[in-house]
PDB file of C-alpha atoms and ligand atoms in Angstrom:
ATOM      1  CA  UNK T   1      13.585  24.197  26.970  1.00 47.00           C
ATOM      2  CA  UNK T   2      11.720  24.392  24.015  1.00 61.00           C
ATOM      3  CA  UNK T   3      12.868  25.350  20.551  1.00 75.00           C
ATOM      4  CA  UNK T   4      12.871  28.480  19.314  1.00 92.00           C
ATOM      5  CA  UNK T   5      13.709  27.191  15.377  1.00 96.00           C
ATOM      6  CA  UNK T   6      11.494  24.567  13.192  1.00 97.00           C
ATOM      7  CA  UNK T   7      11.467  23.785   9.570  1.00 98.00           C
ATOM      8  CA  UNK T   8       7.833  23.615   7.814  1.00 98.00           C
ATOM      9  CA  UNK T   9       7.476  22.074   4.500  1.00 98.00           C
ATOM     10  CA  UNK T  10       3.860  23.193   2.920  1.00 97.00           C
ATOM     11  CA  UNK T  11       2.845  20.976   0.137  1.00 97.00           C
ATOM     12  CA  UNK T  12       0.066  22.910  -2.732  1.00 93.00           C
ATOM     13  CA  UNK T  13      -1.234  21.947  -5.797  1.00 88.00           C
ATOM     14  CA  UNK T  14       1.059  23.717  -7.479  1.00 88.00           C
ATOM     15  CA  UNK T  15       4.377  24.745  -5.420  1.00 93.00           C
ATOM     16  CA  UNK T  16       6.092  23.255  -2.632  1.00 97.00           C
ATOM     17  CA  UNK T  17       7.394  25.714  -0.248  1.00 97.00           C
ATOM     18  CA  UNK T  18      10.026  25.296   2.568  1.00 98.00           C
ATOM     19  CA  UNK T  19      11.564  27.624   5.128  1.00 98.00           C
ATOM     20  CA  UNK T  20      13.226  27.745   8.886  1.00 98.00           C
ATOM     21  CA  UNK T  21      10.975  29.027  11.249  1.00 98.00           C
ATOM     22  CA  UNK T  22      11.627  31.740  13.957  1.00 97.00           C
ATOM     23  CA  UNK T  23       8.819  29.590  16.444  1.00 96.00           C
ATOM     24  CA  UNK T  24       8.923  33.581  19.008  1.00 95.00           C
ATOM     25  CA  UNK T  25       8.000  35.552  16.374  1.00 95.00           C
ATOM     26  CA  UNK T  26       6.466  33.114  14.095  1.00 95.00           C
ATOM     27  CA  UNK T  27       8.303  34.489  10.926  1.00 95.00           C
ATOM     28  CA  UNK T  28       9.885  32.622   8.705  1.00 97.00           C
ATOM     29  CA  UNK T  29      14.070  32.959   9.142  1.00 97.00           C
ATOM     30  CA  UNK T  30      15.687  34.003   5.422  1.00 96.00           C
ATOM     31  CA  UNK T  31      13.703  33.121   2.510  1.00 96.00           C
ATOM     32  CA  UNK T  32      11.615  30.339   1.527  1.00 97.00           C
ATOM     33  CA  UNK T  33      12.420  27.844  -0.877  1.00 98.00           C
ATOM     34  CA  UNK T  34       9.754  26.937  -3.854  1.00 97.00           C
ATOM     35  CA  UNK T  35      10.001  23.943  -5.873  1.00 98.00           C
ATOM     36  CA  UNK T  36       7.162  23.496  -8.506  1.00 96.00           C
ATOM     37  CA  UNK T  37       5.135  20.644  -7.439  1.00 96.00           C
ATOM     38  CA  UNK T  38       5.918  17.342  -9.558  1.00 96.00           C
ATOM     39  CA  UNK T  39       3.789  16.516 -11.882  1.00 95.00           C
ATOM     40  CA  UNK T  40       1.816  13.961 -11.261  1.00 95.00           C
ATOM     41  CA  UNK T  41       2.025  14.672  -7.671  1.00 95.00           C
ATOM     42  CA  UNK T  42       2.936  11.118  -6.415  1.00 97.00           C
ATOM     43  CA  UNK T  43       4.131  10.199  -3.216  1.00 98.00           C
ATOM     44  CA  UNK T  44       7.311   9.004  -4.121  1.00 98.00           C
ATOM     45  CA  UNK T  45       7.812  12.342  -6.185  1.00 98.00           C
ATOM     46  CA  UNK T  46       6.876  14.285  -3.739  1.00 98.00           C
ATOM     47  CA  UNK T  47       9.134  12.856  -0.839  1.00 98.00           C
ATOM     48  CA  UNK T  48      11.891  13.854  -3.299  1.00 98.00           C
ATOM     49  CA  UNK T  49      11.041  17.403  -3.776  1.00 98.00           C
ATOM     50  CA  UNK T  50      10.497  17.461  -0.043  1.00 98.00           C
ATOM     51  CA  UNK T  51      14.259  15.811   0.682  1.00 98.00           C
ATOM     52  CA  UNK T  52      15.762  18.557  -1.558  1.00 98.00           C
ATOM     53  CA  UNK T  53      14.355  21.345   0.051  1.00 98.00           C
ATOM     54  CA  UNK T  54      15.306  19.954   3.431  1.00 98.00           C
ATOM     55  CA  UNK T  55      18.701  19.207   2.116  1.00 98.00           C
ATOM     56  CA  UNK T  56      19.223  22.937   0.774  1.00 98.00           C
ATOM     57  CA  UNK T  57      18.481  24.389   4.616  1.00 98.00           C
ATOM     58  CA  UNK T  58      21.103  21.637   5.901  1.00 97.00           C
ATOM     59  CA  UNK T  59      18.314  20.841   8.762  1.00 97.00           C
ATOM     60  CA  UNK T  60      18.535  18.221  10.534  1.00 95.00           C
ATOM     61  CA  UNK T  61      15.661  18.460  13.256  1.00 96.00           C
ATOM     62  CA  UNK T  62      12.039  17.949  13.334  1.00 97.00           C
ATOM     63  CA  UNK T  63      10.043  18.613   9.893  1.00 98.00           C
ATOM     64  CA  UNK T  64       6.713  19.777   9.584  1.00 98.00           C
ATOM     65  CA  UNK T  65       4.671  19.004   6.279  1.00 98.00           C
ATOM     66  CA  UNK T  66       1.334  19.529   5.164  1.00 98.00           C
ATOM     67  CA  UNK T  67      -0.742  18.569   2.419  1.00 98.00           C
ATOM     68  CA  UNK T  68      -3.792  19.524   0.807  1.00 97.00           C
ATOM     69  CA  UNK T  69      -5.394  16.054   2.627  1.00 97.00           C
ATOM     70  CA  UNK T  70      -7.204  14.721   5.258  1.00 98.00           C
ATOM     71  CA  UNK T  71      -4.574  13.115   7.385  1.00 98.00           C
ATOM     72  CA  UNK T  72      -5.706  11.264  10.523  1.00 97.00           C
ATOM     73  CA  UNK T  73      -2.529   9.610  12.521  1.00 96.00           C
ATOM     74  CA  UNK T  74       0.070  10.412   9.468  1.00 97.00           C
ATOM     75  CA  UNK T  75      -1.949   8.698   6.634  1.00 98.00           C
ATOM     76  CA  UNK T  76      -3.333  10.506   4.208  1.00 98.00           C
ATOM     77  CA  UNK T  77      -7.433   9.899   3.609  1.00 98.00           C
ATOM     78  CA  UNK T  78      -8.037  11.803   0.374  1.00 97.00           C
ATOM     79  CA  UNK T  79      -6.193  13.320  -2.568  1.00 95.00           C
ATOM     80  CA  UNK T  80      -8.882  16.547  -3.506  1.00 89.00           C
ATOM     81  CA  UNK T  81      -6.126  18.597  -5.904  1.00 87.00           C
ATOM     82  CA  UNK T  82      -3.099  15.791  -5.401  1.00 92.00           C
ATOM     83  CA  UNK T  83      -2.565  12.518  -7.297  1.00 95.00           C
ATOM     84  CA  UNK T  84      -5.160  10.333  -5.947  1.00 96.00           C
ATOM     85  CA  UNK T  85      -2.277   7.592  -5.304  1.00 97.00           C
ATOM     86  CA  UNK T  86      -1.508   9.390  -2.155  1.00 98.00           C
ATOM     87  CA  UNK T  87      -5.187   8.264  -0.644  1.00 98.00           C
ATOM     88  CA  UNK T  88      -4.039   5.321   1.793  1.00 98.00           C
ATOM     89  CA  UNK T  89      -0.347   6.206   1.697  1.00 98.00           C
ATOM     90  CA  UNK T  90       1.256   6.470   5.390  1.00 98.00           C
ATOM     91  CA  UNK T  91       2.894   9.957   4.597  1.00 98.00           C
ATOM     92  CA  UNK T  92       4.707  10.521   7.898  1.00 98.00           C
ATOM     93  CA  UNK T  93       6.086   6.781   7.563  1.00 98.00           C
ATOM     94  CA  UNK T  94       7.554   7.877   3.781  1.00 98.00           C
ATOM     95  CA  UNK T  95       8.352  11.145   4.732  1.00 98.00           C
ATOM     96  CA  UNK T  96      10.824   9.758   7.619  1.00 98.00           C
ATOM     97  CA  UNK T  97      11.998   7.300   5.299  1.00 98.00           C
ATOM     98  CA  UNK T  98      13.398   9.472   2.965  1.00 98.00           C
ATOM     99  CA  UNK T  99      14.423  12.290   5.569  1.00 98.00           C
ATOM    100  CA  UNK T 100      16.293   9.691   7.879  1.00 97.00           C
ATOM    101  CA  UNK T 101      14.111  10.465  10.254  1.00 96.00           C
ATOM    102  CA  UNK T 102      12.448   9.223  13.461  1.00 96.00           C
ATOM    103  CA  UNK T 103       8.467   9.157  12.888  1.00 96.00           C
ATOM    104  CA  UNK T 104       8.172  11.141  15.956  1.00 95.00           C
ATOM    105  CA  UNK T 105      10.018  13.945  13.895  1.00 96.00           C
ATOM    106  CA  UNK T 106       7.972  14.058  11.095  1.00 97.00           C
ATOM    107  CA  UNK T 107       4.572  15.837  11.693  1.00 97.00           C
ATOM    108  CA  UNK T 108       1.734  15.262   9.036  1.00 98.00           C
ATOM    109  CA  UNK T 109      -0.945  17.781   8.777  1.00 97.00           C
ATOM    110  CA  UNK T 110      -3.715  19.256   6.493  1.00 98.00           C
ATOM    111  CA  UNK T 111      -2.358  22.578   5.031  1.00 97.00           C
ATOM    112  CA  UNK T 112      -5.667  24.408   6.148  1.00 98.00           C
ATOM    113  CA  UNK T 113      -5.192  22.701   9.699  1.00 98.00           C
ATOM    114  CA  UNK T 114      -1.629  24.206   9.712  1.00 98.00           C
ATOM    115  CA  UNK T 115      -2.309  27.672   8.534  1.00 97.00           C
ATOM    116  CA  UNK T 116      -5.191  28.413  11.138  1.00 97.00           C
ATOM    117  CA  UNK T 117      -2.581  26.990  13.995  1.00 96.00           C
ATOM    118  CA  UNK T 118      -0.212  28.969  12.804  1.00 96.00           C
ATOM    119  CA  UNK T 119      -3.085  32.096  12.983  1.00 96.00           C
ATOM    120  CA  UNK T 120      -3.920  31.153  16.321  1.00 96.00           C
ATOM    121  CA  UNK T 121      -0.544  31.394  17.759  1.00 94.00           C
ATOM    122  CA  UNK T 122       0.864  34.475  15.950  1.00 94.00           C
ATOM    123  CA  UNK T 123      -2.472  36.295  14.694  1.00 92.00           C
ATOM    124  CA  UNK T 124      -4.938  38.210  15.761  1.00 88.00           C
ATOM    125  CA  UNK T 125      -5.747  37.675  19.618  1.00 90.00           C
ATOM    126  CA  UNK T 126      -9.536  37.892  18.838  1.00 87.00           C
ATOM    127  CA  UNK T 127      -9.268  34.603  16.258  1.00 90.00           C
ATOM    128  CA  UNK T 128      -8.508  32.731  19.848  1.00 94.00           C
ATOM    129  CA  UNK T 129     -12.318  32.839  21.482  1.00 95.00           C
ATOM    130  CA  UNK T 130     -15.098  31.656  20.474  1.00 97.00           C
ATOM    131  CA  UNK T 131     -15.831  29.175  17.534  1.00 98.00           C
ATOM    132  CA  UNK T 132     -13.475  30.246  14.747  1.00 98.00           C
ATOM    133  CA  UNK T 133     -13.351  29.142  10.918  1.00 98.00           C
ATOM    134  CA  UNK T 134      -9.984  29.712   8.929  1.00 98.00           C
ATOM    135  CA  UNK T 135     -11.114  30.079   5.434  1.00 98.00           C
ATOM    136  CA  UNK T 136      -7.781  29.594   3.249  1.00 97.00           C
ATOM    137  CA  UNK T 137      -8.973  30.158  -0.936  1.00 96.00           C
ATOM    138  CA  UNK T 138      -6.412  28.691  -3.234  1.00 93.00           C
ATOM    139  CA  UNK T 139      -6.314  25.792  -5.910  1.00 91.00           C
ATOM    140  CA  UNK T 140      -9.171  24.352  -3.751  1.00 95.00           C
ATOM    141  CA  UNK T 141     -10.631  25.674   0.075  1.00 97.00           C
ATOM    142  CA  UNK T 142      -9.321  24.158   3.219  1.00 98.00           C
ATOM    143  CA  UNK T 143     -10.776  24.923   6.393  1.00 98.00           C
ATOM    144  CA  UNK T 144      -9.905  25.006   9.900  1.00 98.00           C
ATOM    145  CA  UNK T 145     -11.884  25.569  12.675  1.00 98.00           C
ATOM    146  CA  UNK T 146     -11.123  25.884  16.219  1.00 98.00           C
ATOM    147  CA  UNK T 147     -13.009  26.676  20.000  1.00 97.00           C
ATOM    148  CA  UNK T 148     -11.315  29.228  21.910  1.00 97.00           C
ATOM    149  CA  UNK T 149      -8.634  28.230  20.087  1.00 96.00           C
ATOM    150  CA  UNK T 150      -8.075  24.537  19.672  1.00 96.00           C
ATOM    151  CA  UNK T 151      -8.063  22.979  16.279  1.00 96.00           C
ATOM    152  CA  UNK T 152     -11.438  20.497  15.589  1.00 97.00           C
ATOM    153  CA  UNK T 153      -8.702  18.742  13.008  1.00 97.00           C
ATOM    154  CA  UNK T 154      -9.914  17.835   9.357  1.00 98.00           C
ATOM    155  CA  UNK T 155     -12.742  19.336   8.349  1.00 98.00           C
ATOM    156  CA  UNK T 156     -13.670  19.821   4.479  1.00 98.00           C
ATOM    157  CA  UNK T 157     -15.658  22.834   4.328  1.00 98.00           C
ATOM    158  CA  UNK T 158     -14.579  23.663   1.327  1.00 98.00           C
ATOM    159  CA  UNK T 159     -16.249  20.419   0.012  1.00 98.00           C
ATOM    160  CA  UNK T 160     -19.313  21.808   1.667  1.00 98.00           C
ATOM    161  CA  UNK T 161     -22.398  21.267  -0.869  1.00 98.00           C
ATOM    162  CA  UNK T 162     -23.735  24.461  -1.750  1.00 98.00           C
ATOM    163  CA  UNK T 163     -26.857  25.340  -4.564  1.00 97.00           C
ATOM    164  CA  UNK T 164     -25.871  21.541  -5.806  1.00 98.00           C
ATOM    165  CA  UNK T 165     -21.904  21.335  -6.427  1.00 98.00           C
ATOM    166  CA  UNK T 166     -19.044  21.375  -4.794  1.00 98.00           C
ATOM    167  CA  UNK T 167     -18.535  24.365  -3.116  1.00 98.00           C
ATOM    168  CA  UNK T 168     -14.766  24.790  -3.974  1.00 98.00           C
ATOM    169  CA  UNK T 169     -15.678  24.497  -7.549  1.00 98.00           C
ATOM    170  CA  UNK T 170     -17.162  27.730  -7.443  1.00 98.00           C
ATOM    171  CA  UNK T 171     -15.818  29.531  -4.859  1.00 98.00           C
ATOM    172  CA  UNK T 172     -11.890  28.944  -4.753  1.00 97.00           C
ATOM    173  CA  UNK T 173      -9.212  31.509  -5.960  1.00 96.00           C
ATOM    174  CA  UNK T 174      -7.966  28.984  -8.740  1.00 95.00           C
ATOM    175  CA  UNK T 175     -11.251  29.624 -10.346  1.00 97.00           C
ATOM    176  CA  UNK T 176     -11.687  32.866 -10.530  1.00 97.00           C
ATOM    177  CA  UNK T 177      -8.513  33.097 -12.282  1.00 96.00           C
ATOM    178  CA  UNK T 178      -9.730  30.095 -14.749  1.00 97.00           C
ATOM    179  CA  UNK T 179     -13.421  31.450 -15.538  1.00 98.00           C
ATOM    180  CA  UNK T 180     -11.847  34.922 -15.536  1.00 98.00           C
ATOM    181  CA  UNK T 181     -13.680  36.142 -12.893  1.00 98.00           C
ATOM    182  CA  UNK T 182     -14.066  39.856 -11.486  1.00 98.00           C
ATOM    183  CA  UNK T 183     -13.455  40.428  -7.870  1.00 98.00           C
ATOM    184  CA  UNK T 184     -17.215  41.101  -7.408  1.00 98.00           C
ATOM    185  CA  UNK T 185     -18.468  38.750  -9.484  1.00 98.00           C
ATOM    186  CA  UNK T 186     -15.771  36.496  -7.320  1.00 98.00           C
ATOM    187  CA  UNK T 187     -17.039  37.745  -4.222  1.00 98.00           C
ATOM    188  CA  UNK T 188     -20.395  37.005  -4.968  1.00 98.00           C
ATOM    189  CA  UNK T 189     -19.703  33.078  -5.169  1.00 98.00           C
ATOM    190  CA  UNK T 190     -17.930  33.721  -1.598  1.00 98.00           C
ATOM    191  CA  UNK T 191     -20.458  35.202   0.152  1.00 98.00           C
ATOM    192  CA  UNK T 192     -23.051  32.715  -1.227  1.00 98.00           C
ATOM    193  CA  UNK T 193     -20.703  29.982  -0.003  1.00 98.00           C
ATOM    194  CA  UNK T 194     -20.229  31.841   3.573  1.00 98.00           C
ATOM    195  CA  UNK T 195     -23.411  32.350   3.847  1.00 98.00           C
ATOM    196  CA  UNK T 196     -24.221  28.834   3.659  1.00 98.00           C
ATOM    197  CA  UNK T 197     -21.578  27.809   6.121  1.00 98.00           C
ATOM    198  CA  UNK T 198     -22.276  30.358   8.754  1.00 98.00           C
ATOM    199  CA  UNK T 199     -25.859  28.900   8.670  1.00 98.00           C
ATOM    200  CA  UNK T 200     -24.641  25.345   9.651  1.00 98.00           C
ATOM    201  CA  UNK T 201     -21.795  26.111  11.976  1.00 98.00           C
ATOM    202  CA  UNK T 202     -23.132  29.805  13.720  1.00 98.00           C
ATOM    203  CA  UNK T 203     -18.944  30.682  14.120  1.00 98.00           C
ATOM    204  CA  UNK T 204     -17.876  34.014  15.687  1.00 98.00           C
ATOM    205  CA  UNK T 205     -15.613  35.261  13.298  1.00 97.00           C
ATOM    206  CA  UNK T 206     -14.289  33.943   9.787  1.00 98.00           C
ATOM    207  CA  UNK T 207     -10.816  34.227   8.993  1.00 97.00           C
ATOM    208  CA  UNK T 208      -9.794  34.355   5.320  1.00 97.00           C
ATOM    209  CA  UNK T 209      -6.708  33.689   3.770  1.00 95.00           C
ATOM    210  CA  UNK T 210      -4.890  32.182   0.707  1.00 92.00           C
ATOM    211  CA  UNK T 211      -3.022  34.154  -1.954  1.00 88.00           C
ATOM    212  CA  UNK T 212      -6.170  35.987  -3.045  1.00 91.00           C
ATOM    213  CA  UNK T 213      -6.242  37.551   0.949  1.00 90.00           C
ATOM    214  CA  UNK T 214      -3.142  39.575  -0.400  1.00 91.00           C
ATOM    215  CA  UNK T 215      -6.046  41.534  -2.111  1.00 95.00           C
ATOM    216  CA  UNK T 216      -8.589  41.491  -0.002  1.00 96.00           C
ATOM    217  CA  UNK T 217      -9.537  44.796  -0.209  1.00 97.00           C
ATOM    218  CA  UNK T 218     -11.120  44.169  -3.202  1.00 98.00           C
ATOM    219  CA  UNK T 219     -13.129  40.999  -2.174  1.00 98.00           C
ATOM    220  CA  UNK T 220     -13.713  41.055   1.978  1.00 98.00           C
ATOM    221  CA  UNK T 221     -15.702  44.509   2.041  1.00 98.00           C
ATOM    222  CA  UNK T 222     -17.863  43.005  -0.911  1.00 98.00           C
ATOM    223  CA  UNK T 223     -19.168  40.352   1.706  1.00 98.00           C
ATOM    224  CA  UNK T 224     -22.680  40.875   3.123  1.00 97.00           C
ATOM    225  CA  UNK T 225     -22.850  38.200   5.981  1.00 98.00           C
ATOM    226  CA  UNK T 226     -23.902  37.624   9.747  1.00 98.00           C
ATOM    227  CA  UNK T 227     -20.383  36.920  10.661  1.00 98.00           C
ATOM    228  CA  UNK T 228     -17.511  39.243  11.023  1.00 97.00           C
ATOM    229  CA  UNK T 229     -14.649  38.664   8.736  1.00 97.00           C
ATOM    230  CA  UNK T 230     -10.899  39.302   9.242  1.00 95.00           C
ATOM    231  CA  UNK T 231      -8.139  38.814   7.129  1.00 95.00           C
ATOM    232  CA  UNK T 232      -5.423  36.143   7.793  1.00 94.00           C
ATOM    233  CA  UNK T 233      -2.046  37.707   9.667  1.00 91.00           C
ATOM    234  CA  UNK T 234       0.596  35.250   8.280  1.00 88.00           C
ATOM    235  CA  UNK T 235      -1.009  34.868   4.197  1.00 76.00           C
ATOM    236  CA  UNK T 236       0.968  33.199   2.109  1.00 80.00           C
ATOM    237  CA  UNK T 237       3.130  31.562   4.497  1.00 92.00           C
ATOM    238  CA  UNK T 238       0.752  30.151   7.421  1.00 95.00           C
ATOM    239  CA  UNK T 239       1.153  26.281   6.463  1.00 96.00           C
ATOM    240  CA  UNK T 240       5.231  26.328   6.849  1.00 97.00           C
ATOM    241  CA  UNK T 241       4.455  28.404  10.304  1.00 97.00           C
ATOM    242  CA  UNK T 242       2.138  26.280  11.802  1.00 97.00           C
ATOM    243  CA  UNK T 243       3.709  23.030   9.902  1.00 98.00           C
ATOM    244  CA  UNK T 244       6.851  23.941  11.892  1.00 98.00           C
ATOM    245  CA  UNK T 245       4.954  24.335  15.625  1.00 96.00           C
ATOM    246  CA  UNK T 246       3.202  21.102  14.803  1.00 96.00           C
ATOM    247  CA  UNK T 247       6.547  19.626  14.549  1.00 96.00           C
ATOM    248  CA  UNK T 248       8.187  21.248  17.920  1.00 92.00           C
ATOM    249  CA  UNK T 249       4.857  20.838  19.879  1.00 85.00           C
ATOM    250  CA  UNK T 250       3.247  17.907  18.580  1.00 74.00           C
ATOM    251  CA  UNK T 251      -0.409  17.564  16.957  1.00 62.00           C
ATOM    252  CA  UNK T 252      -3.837  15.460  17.702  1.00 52.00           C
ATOM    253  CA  UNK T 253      -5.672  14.107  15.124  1.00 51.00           C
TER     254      UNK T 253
HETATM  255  C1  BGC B 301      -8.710  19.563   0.245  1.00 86.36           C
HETATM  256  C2  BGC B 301      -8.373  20.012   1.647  1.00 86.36           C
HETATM  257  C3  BGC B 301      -7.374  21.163   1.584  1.00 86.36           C
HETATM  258  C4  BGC B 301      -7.879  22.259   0.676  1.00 86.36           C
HETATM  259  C5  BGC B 301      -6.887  23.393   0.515  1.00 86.36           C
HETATM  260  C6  BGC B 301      -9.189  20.743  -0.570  1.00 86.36           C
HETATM  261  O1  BGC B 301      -9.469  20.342  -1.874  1.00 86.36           O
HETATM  262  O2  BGC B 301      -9.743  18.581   0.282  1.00 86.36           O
HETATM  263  O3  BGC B 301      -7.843  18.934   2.388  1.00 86.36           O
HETATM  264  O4  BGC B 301      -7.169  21.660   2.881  1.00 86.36           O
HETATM  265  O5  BGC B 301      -8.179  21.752  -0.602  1.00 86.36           O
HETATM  266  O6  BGC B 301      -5.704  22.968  -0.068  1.00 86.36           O
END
């Protein structure tokens, strides 16, 4: 039989957030649990955020966890908006450490990665054919793309290269809010960056999400590109969704 709870732990640059998961509906069960992300963001500091928030559900199964990382077999391979210590680190191994857990119950997975799997199971049917980019616009961008809906794990899109710098430098949330940004002058850095990706990877539809989706009236109609654009389903709480499947259902990297 398979469950019908999980627990997903999403790791950000600037919260962690942890709920129960209702794995029918794909809804989180109650309310969430935020813990301001320590700071530095070290492993070791982060595994004890991550205990506490465990600790206050009283779970005891299998935890999903992202992070804002490339992780390929539980280790993550780069540290974009985290403390760079955590580039090498065998996060599923230190996770179960400090949960008391099996390996095999901890699931490690990039946040984007876990939001668009979370999209694809509880979203919008039409996000499920074709080739599909997740577009989540936070601190940094993560991306996740899929074919006819299974997850291509681990790409970096958002450190896609785009008019010479780093296209998250320009184009996530976080700096709109820091240069003081308008929504179209926002926008504008979007579509460029869209544009730019659509040109390299042809998808069928672009789904965006992140905080800033919350708003996306204000942004999404703004966008003049080939692609069709849809607004994520789940928002702000994709990663502990889809961190939660991961950990029921298992992942591939
Ligand atoms: C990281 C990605 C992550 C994204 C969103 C980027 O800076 O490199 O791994 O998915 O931020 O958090």
């Amino acid at each position: 039989m398979t469950a019908t709870r999980g627990f997903g732990i999403d790791i950000g640059g600037s919260g962690i957030k942890g709920a129960l998961v209702d794995l029918e509906k794909g809804q989180l069960i109650g309310d969430r649990l935020r813990i301001d992300t320590p700071q530095p963001a070290t492993p070791g500091a982060v595994a004890e955020v991550v205990a506490e928030i465990v600790a206050h559900f009283g779970w005891d199964g299998p935890v999903g966890i992202t992070l804002p990382a490339v992780i390929k077999k539980g280790v993550a391979q780069t540290a974009a908006n985290i403390d760079p210590s955590w580039i090498g680190t065998d996060a599923d191994a230190l996770f179960a450490k400090r949960l008391g857990r099996h390996v095999d119950d901890v699931a490690m997975l990039n946040d984007a990665d876990a939001a668009g799997m979370a999209e694809m199971r509880f979203g919008d049917p039409a996000g499920r054919h074709g080739v599909v980019a997740l577009l989540t616009f936070g601190t940094g961008i993560g991306s996740a793309v899929f074919h006819d809906g299974k997850l291509v794990p681990n790409t970096e899109f958002g450190h896609l290269e785009v008019d010479g710098h780093d296209a998250e430098k320009k184009a996530a949330a976080s700096v709109k809010d820091n240069e003081g940004l308008s929504y179209p002058e926002w926008a504008k850095r979007v579509d460029r960056y869209l544009t730019v990706l659509e040109n390299l990877i042809w998808p069928d539809l672009f789904i965006v999400g992140g905080g800033v989706s919350k708003k996306s009236e204000k942004w999404v109609p703004l966008l003049d590109i080939r692609t069709r654009v849809v607004v994520a389903s789940l928002q702000n709480n994709a990663g502990i969704v889809g961190a939660a499947a991961a950990a029921v259902e298992g992942i591939e990297h």
